[in-house]
């Protein structure tokens, strides 16, 4: 067994493989499928202050090597989450990171304060959701706006603050620098790409919400490139995600500069994807004499 | 109830029942043991990423002694097409059993089962369990034409089978809803169970309300995870909230849900 | 045979199916494979004033349901193009659209002037190439800069001017409006997404150029959404592209608002893709009683 | 020369020559008629989009009378894996013939053919054509071990075959470049033809320069279109310009190209 551990901005993980927000429920859904306590960390679905009903059906549309989703942040609200879901998530004995999705800066501050001292190990600030009318991506495309939100969240909590960015921008580097300067402890890359499918038979958009977020292997090259760019520029740990389905995919992200990786859509393809990835990372280290997986972070630009 | 698990199952045999309709038999002892009627599984339908998502299929029949599970499906697109080309000895990746199945009292009673088209898939398992628990069954099967009437003999073993086809090529000519309203007028039932296209489910929902008979409907929705984790597969509950078809369903009582367009 | 014709900003095409720039050579490469004169129009590889050597190998990397390319606009220069390649392209008897890829506004003007009166039917202004150091995408991400280039090109030629935009921006609507106001006659959507693949064995970027442009079915939802947004906002014909491989894919774009479509990466999957798409469009019209394919343009938002 | 065409070809048979090495025989009369040694075809290796790009394979052998074309390939990744599972009667989509093949004078002479690993694939067609035109051939085949020595009997029919394996499990022990330099020292040749990994091609290039013997090398590069349209598959020409491997190649004279790392 090689050393797969990572200390991500103070969050100690036994390996770098996390669940991607919104794809893993509260973990219990997969508890009978595999040993969830093997994961490096769990990330919750995006949380809001009040319960949110989400978008109308259909919410899922398969696309070549991926899918569009337009869930619209359906969640029970932060109170019910803390009462009914968080305890069972914490039972896995794995760091739980709360993904927060305010529609205003104030809501973000509320969520950050409320979740501090509840047992969660960190916050992931979701200013990148393409499926909501207010907040979401709108807060994550202008550097000044993003920085303001992040600054407020950082002040409201002593938890590590991870900021999740959208790839739907002209220059992700600019945003990464802005949130880094605002005090972020880590950066998650990437949320989904905005996309759309037309139902040719009905001659209208397939999804209830018209547009959706594109995820899965299809977007992997976009995510790898975002990590490559940001990790070279900003001195913060990066969590890479977008289409990771195998250990090699995870290694692409790690070599591009990610300290940790998240698995999302791959659970739909293979519910055992995350555990297989952990095993494959271990195997790779063994086969290639890598003592500490973290030594490979950024290898593709460090060894150039 | 045991939670779902991931299995790699060997194909025992696969038969084309009619053009585009297949019966797939898998070696899956644990799934056979742990499934109940109305539950389903998510099957991977590719070697690679095309298609990327798994496909939900209802547990059609189980043989607990032999450790076998059967699926009955129609070829719709590339996922089911791929599936239909699997042969004996091939292995399939499968997650199951999933969802909430049908519920019925162990005390027995008289039930009407309504299956339209390939909607009969989950109903054979249901019918045989009901039968085993002493229920009396009337089973209505409907399809466009004869080739859509699937496994009539197996259903006939579980109760009185009435068949309707739209073109009259098998059984009576007419729609399954015509049949249903006639049969509901004729005699009384303790419970209705239905699976099929939305229009049929809506008809059953309406009639169950009118007649005051409890009904359970098995719904169909696009799914990603199948386990309730992604909140992608919702239908509308009566209170306006969204219910996950893969977790709170796929079987819902007729009063629980609002059926869309 | 239904009416598939389209008059695209004055370019008369017998059907809306064009080749996407850079994927179809000068057409002669496919002349023995299918009857190229069946195409609606041909678009050239990006042209520059001087010959361009392009990027070093490897230039192509397959990705899930798509590929990255980093050709870097290798082309013989506009003079040699006009002398050696254009004549054989014109022989197909199909409108030829020249894709021009200056690295400065002046070069664009030079190219536009030089190509006017040569027999080409229109110009496609490529301010969206991700694979070059200067010009390319850099000119296509800031509305004012893009507008300036387009204005200059429009003044330099009497040919219809199509502007090809990049999806690698925060707000493609803003850009579309800017180039429309600057006098563009049509808009092409989309060029490739910026992406990257790491060679895990070598621990370095796979492509010689590090980054490349992502195309193919993987990006189709991104292209459809861009067309949906722009076509509702801007009163110009839109040419849709990105992952079109079948007639249904083309119909998605058309219903999203595209007056014409271009086929690119699909040639690599199936060299007969374009002719099959033309046949499938015809078949669809016949099956659904559509007299004029152009009646379906924007159906997904018009019939809402 | 006729241009490439798209064909849908039936599989006549497919044999595993060694673990991971396959010989695929297709019914392809036009391709058999129109191909020349060193040319290749682009084969679709999926039912869907995974993989999306076609795979280039050299024309290994043709039987013009029977209208058959053979491919010899090694399973490397998912494309060749998919291909290896095709059976008799399956159909394959294929674009060919593509590229510029080997060139040789009809007057004959003495040639050395160098094939390393699966690099022998294009060389059997070449050897039999050379033989038919009266050339004398020495054929060097090299591989890591015995199972990488492919179709020795077929090659032996075309000339003197010398085999080397790195572990000595077949033929002599040593590398193919060792063999080559020994044979070039022993006797004289009018032309060298080579296909294999870059290191081997580089060695051949160097020796051909030293000895002043014309050499032709078949190169390998990632391809998308295969017809010269996308300019994706380049190697470096001697003047610094880029040459398309699928169009100006895959066979280049040793002086034409600069071989990279
Ligand atoms: C809980 C559940 C149980 C099911 N059980 C069965 C079963 O036992 N037997 C059976 O034949 N089918 C069943 N289905 C439907 C089956 O999952 C779909 O037919 C299948 O996913 C189609 O996949 P495909 O790749 O072949 O088609 P696709 O390529 O995905 O689509 C082909 C066509 O089918 C339609 N389609 C695809 N998925 C669905 C869907 N979920 N609902 C409605 N239309 C769809 C598409 O609109 C399209 O027209 C069930 C669905 C659910 C949700
Ligand atoms: C003109 C030409 C003719 C060829 N003829 C033959 C032949 O007759 N027989 C034969 O076995 N092979 C031949 N090849 C190589 C063959 O095309 C590749 O092995 C094949 O494309 C691999 O596809 P895959 O999906 O199995 O592997 P992939 O999944 O694409 O890759 C698997 C592994 O193979 C490597 N690989 C993939 N493609 C290439 C490539 N083009 N060159 C080098 N390494 C590669 C990858 O780096 C990876 O390690 C030829 C290549 C060219 C360019
Ligand atoms: C069904 C679904 C729901 C998602 N919900 C959220 C969410 O609530 N918050 C968030 O930050 N990201 C959400 N995402 C984005 C993922 O966390 C991840 O960034 C993205 O899917 C890319 O990774 P993948 O390709 O591995 O899925 C969601 C993705 C999917 C597919
Ligand atoms: C190999 C390759 C070369 C390309 N070269 C150009 C180019 O020179 N100019 C340009 O505007 N677009 C170029 N493109 C982009 C395509 O024209 C098209 O916009 C993009 O590939 C999306 O369409 P597709 O998914 O159908 O390929 C190129 C694409 C590929 C794959
Ligand atoms: S499919 Fe994921 S919640 Fe139902
Ligand atoms: S593969 Fe397209 S030019 Fe060679």
mmCIF file with all atom_site columns, C-alpha atoms in Angstrom, chain C residues 33-88:
data_model
loop_
_atom_site.group_PDB
_atom_site.id
_atom_site.type_symbol
_atom_site.label_atom_id
_atom_site.label_alt_id
_atom_site.label_comp_id
_atom_site.label_asym_id
_atom_site.label_entity_id
_atom_site.label_seq_id
_atom_site.pdbx_PDB_ins_code
_atom_site.Cartn_x
_atom_site.Cartn_y
_atom_site.Cartn_z
_atom_site.occupancy
_atom_site.B_iso_or_equiv
_atom_site.pdbx_formal_charge
_atom_site.auth_seq_id
_atom_site.auth_comp_id
_atom_site.auth_asym_id
_atom_site.auth_atom_id
_atom_site.pdbx_PDB_model_num
ATOM 1  C CA . UNK C 1 33 ? -15.339 8.637  -51.550 1.00 0.00 ? 33 UNK C CA 1
ATOM 2  C CA . UNK C 1 34 ? -18.588 10.413 -52.356 1.00 0.00 ? 34 UNK C CA 1
ATOM 3  C CA . UNK C 1 35 ? -20.062 12.944 -54.723 1.00 0.00 ? 35 UNK C CA 1
ATOM 4  C CA . UNK C 1 36 ? -18.801 16.150 -53.144 1.00 0.00 ? 36 UNK C CA 1
ATOM 5  C CA . UNK C 1 37 ? -20.989 18.260 -55.412 1.00 0.00 ? 37 UNK C CA 1
ATOM 6  C CA . UNK C 1 38 ? -23.934 17.119 -53.293 1.00 0.00 ? 38 UNK C CA 1
ATOM 7  C CA . UNK C 1 39 ? -22.793 19.314 -50.413 1.00 0.00 ? 39 UNK C CA 1
ATOM 8  C CA . UNK C 1 40 ? -24.528 22.590 -49.691 1.00 0.00 ? 40 UNK C CA 1
ATOM 9  C CA . UNK C 1 41 ? -21.231 24.463 -49.466 1.00 0.00 ? 41 UNK C CA 1
ATOM 10 C CA . UNK C 1 42 ? -17.550 23.864 -48.816 1.00 0.00 ? 42 UNK C CA 1
ATOM 11 C CA . UNK C 1 43 ? -15.527 25.759 -46.258 1.00 0.00 ? 43 UNK C CA 1
ATOM 12 C CA . UNK C 1 44 ? -11.758 25.943 -46.576 1.00 0.00 ? 44 UNK C CA 1
ATOM 13 C CA . UNK C 1 45 ? -9.149  25.350 -43.921 1.00 0.00 ? 45 UNK C CA 1
ATOM 14 C CA . UNK C 1 46 ? -8.211  28.547 -42.071 1.00 0.00 ? 46 UNK C CA 1
ATOM 15 C CA . UNK C 1 47 ? -6.080  30.723 -44.367 1.00 0.00 ? 47 UNK C CA 1
ATOM 16 C CA . UNK C 1 48 ? -3.336  33.133 -43.439 1.00 0.00 ? 48 UNK C CA 1
ATOM 17 C CA . UNK C 1 49 ? -1.353  35.626 -45.471 1.00 0.00 ? 49 UNK C CA 1
ATOM 18 C CA . UNK C 1 50 ? 1.910   33.731 -45.314 1.00 0.00 ? 50 UNK C CA 1
ATOM 19 C CA . UNK C 1 51 ? 2.242   29.964 -45.386 1.00 0.00 ? 51 UNK C CA 1
ATOM 20 C CA . UNK C 1 52 ? 2.031   28.510 -41.906 1.00 0.00 ? 52 UNK C CA 1
ATOM 21 C CA . UNK C 1 53 ? 3.879   25.387 -40.788 1.00 0.00 ? 53 UNK C CA 1
ATOM 22 C CA . UNK C 1 54 ? 1.508   24.553 -37.963 1.00 0.00 ? 54 UNK C CA 1
ATOM 23 C CA . UNK C 1 55 ? 2.200   22.859 -34.658 1.00 0.00 ? 55 UNK C CA 1
ATOM 24 C CA . UNK C 1 56 ? 4.440   19.963 -33.948 1.00 0.00 ? 56 UNK C CA 1
ATOM 25 C CA . UNK C 1 57 ? 3.241   16.380 -33.682 1.00 0.00 ? 57 UNK C CA 1
ATOM 26 C CA . UNK C 1 58 ? 1.134   14.816 -32.217 1.00 0.00 ? 58 UNK C CA 1
ATOM 27 C CA . UNK C 1 59 ? -1.686  17.035 -33.346 1.00 0.00 ? 59 UNK C CA 1
ATOM 28 C CA . UNK C 1 60 ? -4.592  14.684 -32.799 1.00 0.00 ? 60 UNK C CA 1
ATOM 29 C CA . UNK C 1 61 ? -5.736  12.994 -29.640 1.00 0.00 ? 61 UNK C CA 1
ATOM 30 C CA . UNK C 1 62 ? -8.871  10.972 -29.356 1.00 0.00 ? 62 UNK C CA 1
ATOM 31 C CA . UNK C 1 63 ? -11.120 11.717 -26.378 1.00 0.00 ? 63 UNK C CA 1
ATOM 32 C CA . UNK C 1 64 ? -14.450 10.232 -25.268 1.00 0.00 ? 64 UNK C CA 1
ATOM 33 C CA . UNK C 1 65 ? -16.854 10.756 -28.190 1.00 0.00 ? 65 UNK C CA 1
ATOM 34 C CA . UNK C 1 66 ? -14.566 13.313 -29.740 1.00 0.00 ? 66 UNK C CA 1
ATOM 35 C CA . UNK C 1 67 ? -11.043 14.449 -30.359 1.00 0.00 ? 67 UNK C CA 1
ATOM 36 C CA . UNK C 1 68 ? -8.607  17.193 -29.585 1.00 0.00 ? 68 UNK C CA 1
ATOM 37 C CA . UNK C 1 69 ? -6.762  18.776 -32.473 1.00 0.00 ? 69 UNK C CA 1
ATOM 38 C CA . UNK C 1 70 ? -3.882  21.188 -32.433 1.00 0.00 ? 70 UNK C CA 1
ATOM 39 C CA . UNK C 1 71 ? -3.096  21.597 -36.081 1.00 0.00 ? 71 UNK C CA 1
ATOM 40 C CA . UNK C 1 72 ? -2.207  25.241 -35.570 1.00 0.00 ? 72 UNK C CA 1
ATOM 41 C CA . UNK C 1 73 ? -3.630  26.477 -38.868 1.00 0.00 ? 73 UNK C CA 1
ATOM 42 C CA . UNK C 1 74 ? -1.095  24.785 -41.111 1.00 0.00 ? 74 UNK C CA 1
ATOM 43 C CA . UNK C 1 75 ? -1.896  26.142 -44.569 1.00 0.00 ? 75 UNK C CA 1
ATOM 44 C CA . UNK C 1 76 ? -0.028  27.096 -47.716 1.00 0.00 ? 76 UNK C CA 1
ATOM 45 C CA . UNK C 1 77 ? -0.864  30.798 -47.425 1.00 0.00 ? 77 UNK C CA 1
ATOM 46 C CA . UNK C 1 78 ? -3.575  32.614 -49.303 1.00 0.00 ? 78 UNK C CA 1
ATOM 47 C CA . UNK C 1 79 ? -1.641  33.034 -52.568 1.00 0.00 ? 79 UNK C CA 1
ATOM 48 C CA . UNK C 1 80 ? -0.847  29.388 -53.025 1.00 0.00 ? 80 UNK C CA 1
ATOM 49 C CA . UNK C 1 81 ? -4.370  28.561 -51.912 1.00 0.00 ? 81 UNK C CA 1
ATOM 50 C CA . UNK C 1 82 ? -5.866  30.752 -54.632 1.00 0.00 ? 82 UNK C CA 1
ATOM 51 C CA . UNK C 1 83 ? -3.492  29.431 -57.252 1.00 0.00 ? 83 UNK C CA 1
ATOM 52 C CA . UNK C 1 84 ? -3.351  25.720 -56.448 1.00 0.00 ? 84 UNK C CA 1
ATOM 53 C CA . UNK C 1 85 ? -6.354  24.755 -54.353 1.00 0.00 ? 85 UNK C CA 1
ATOM 54 C CA . UNK C 1 86 ? -9.239  27.091 -55.048 1.00 0.00 ? 86 UNK C CA 1
ATOM 55 C CA . UNK C 1 87 ? -9.660  26.125 -58.726 1.00 0.00 ? 87 UNK C CA 1
ATOM 56 C CA . UNK C 1 88 ? -10.231 22.466 -57.911 1.00 0.00 ? 88 UNK C CA 1
#
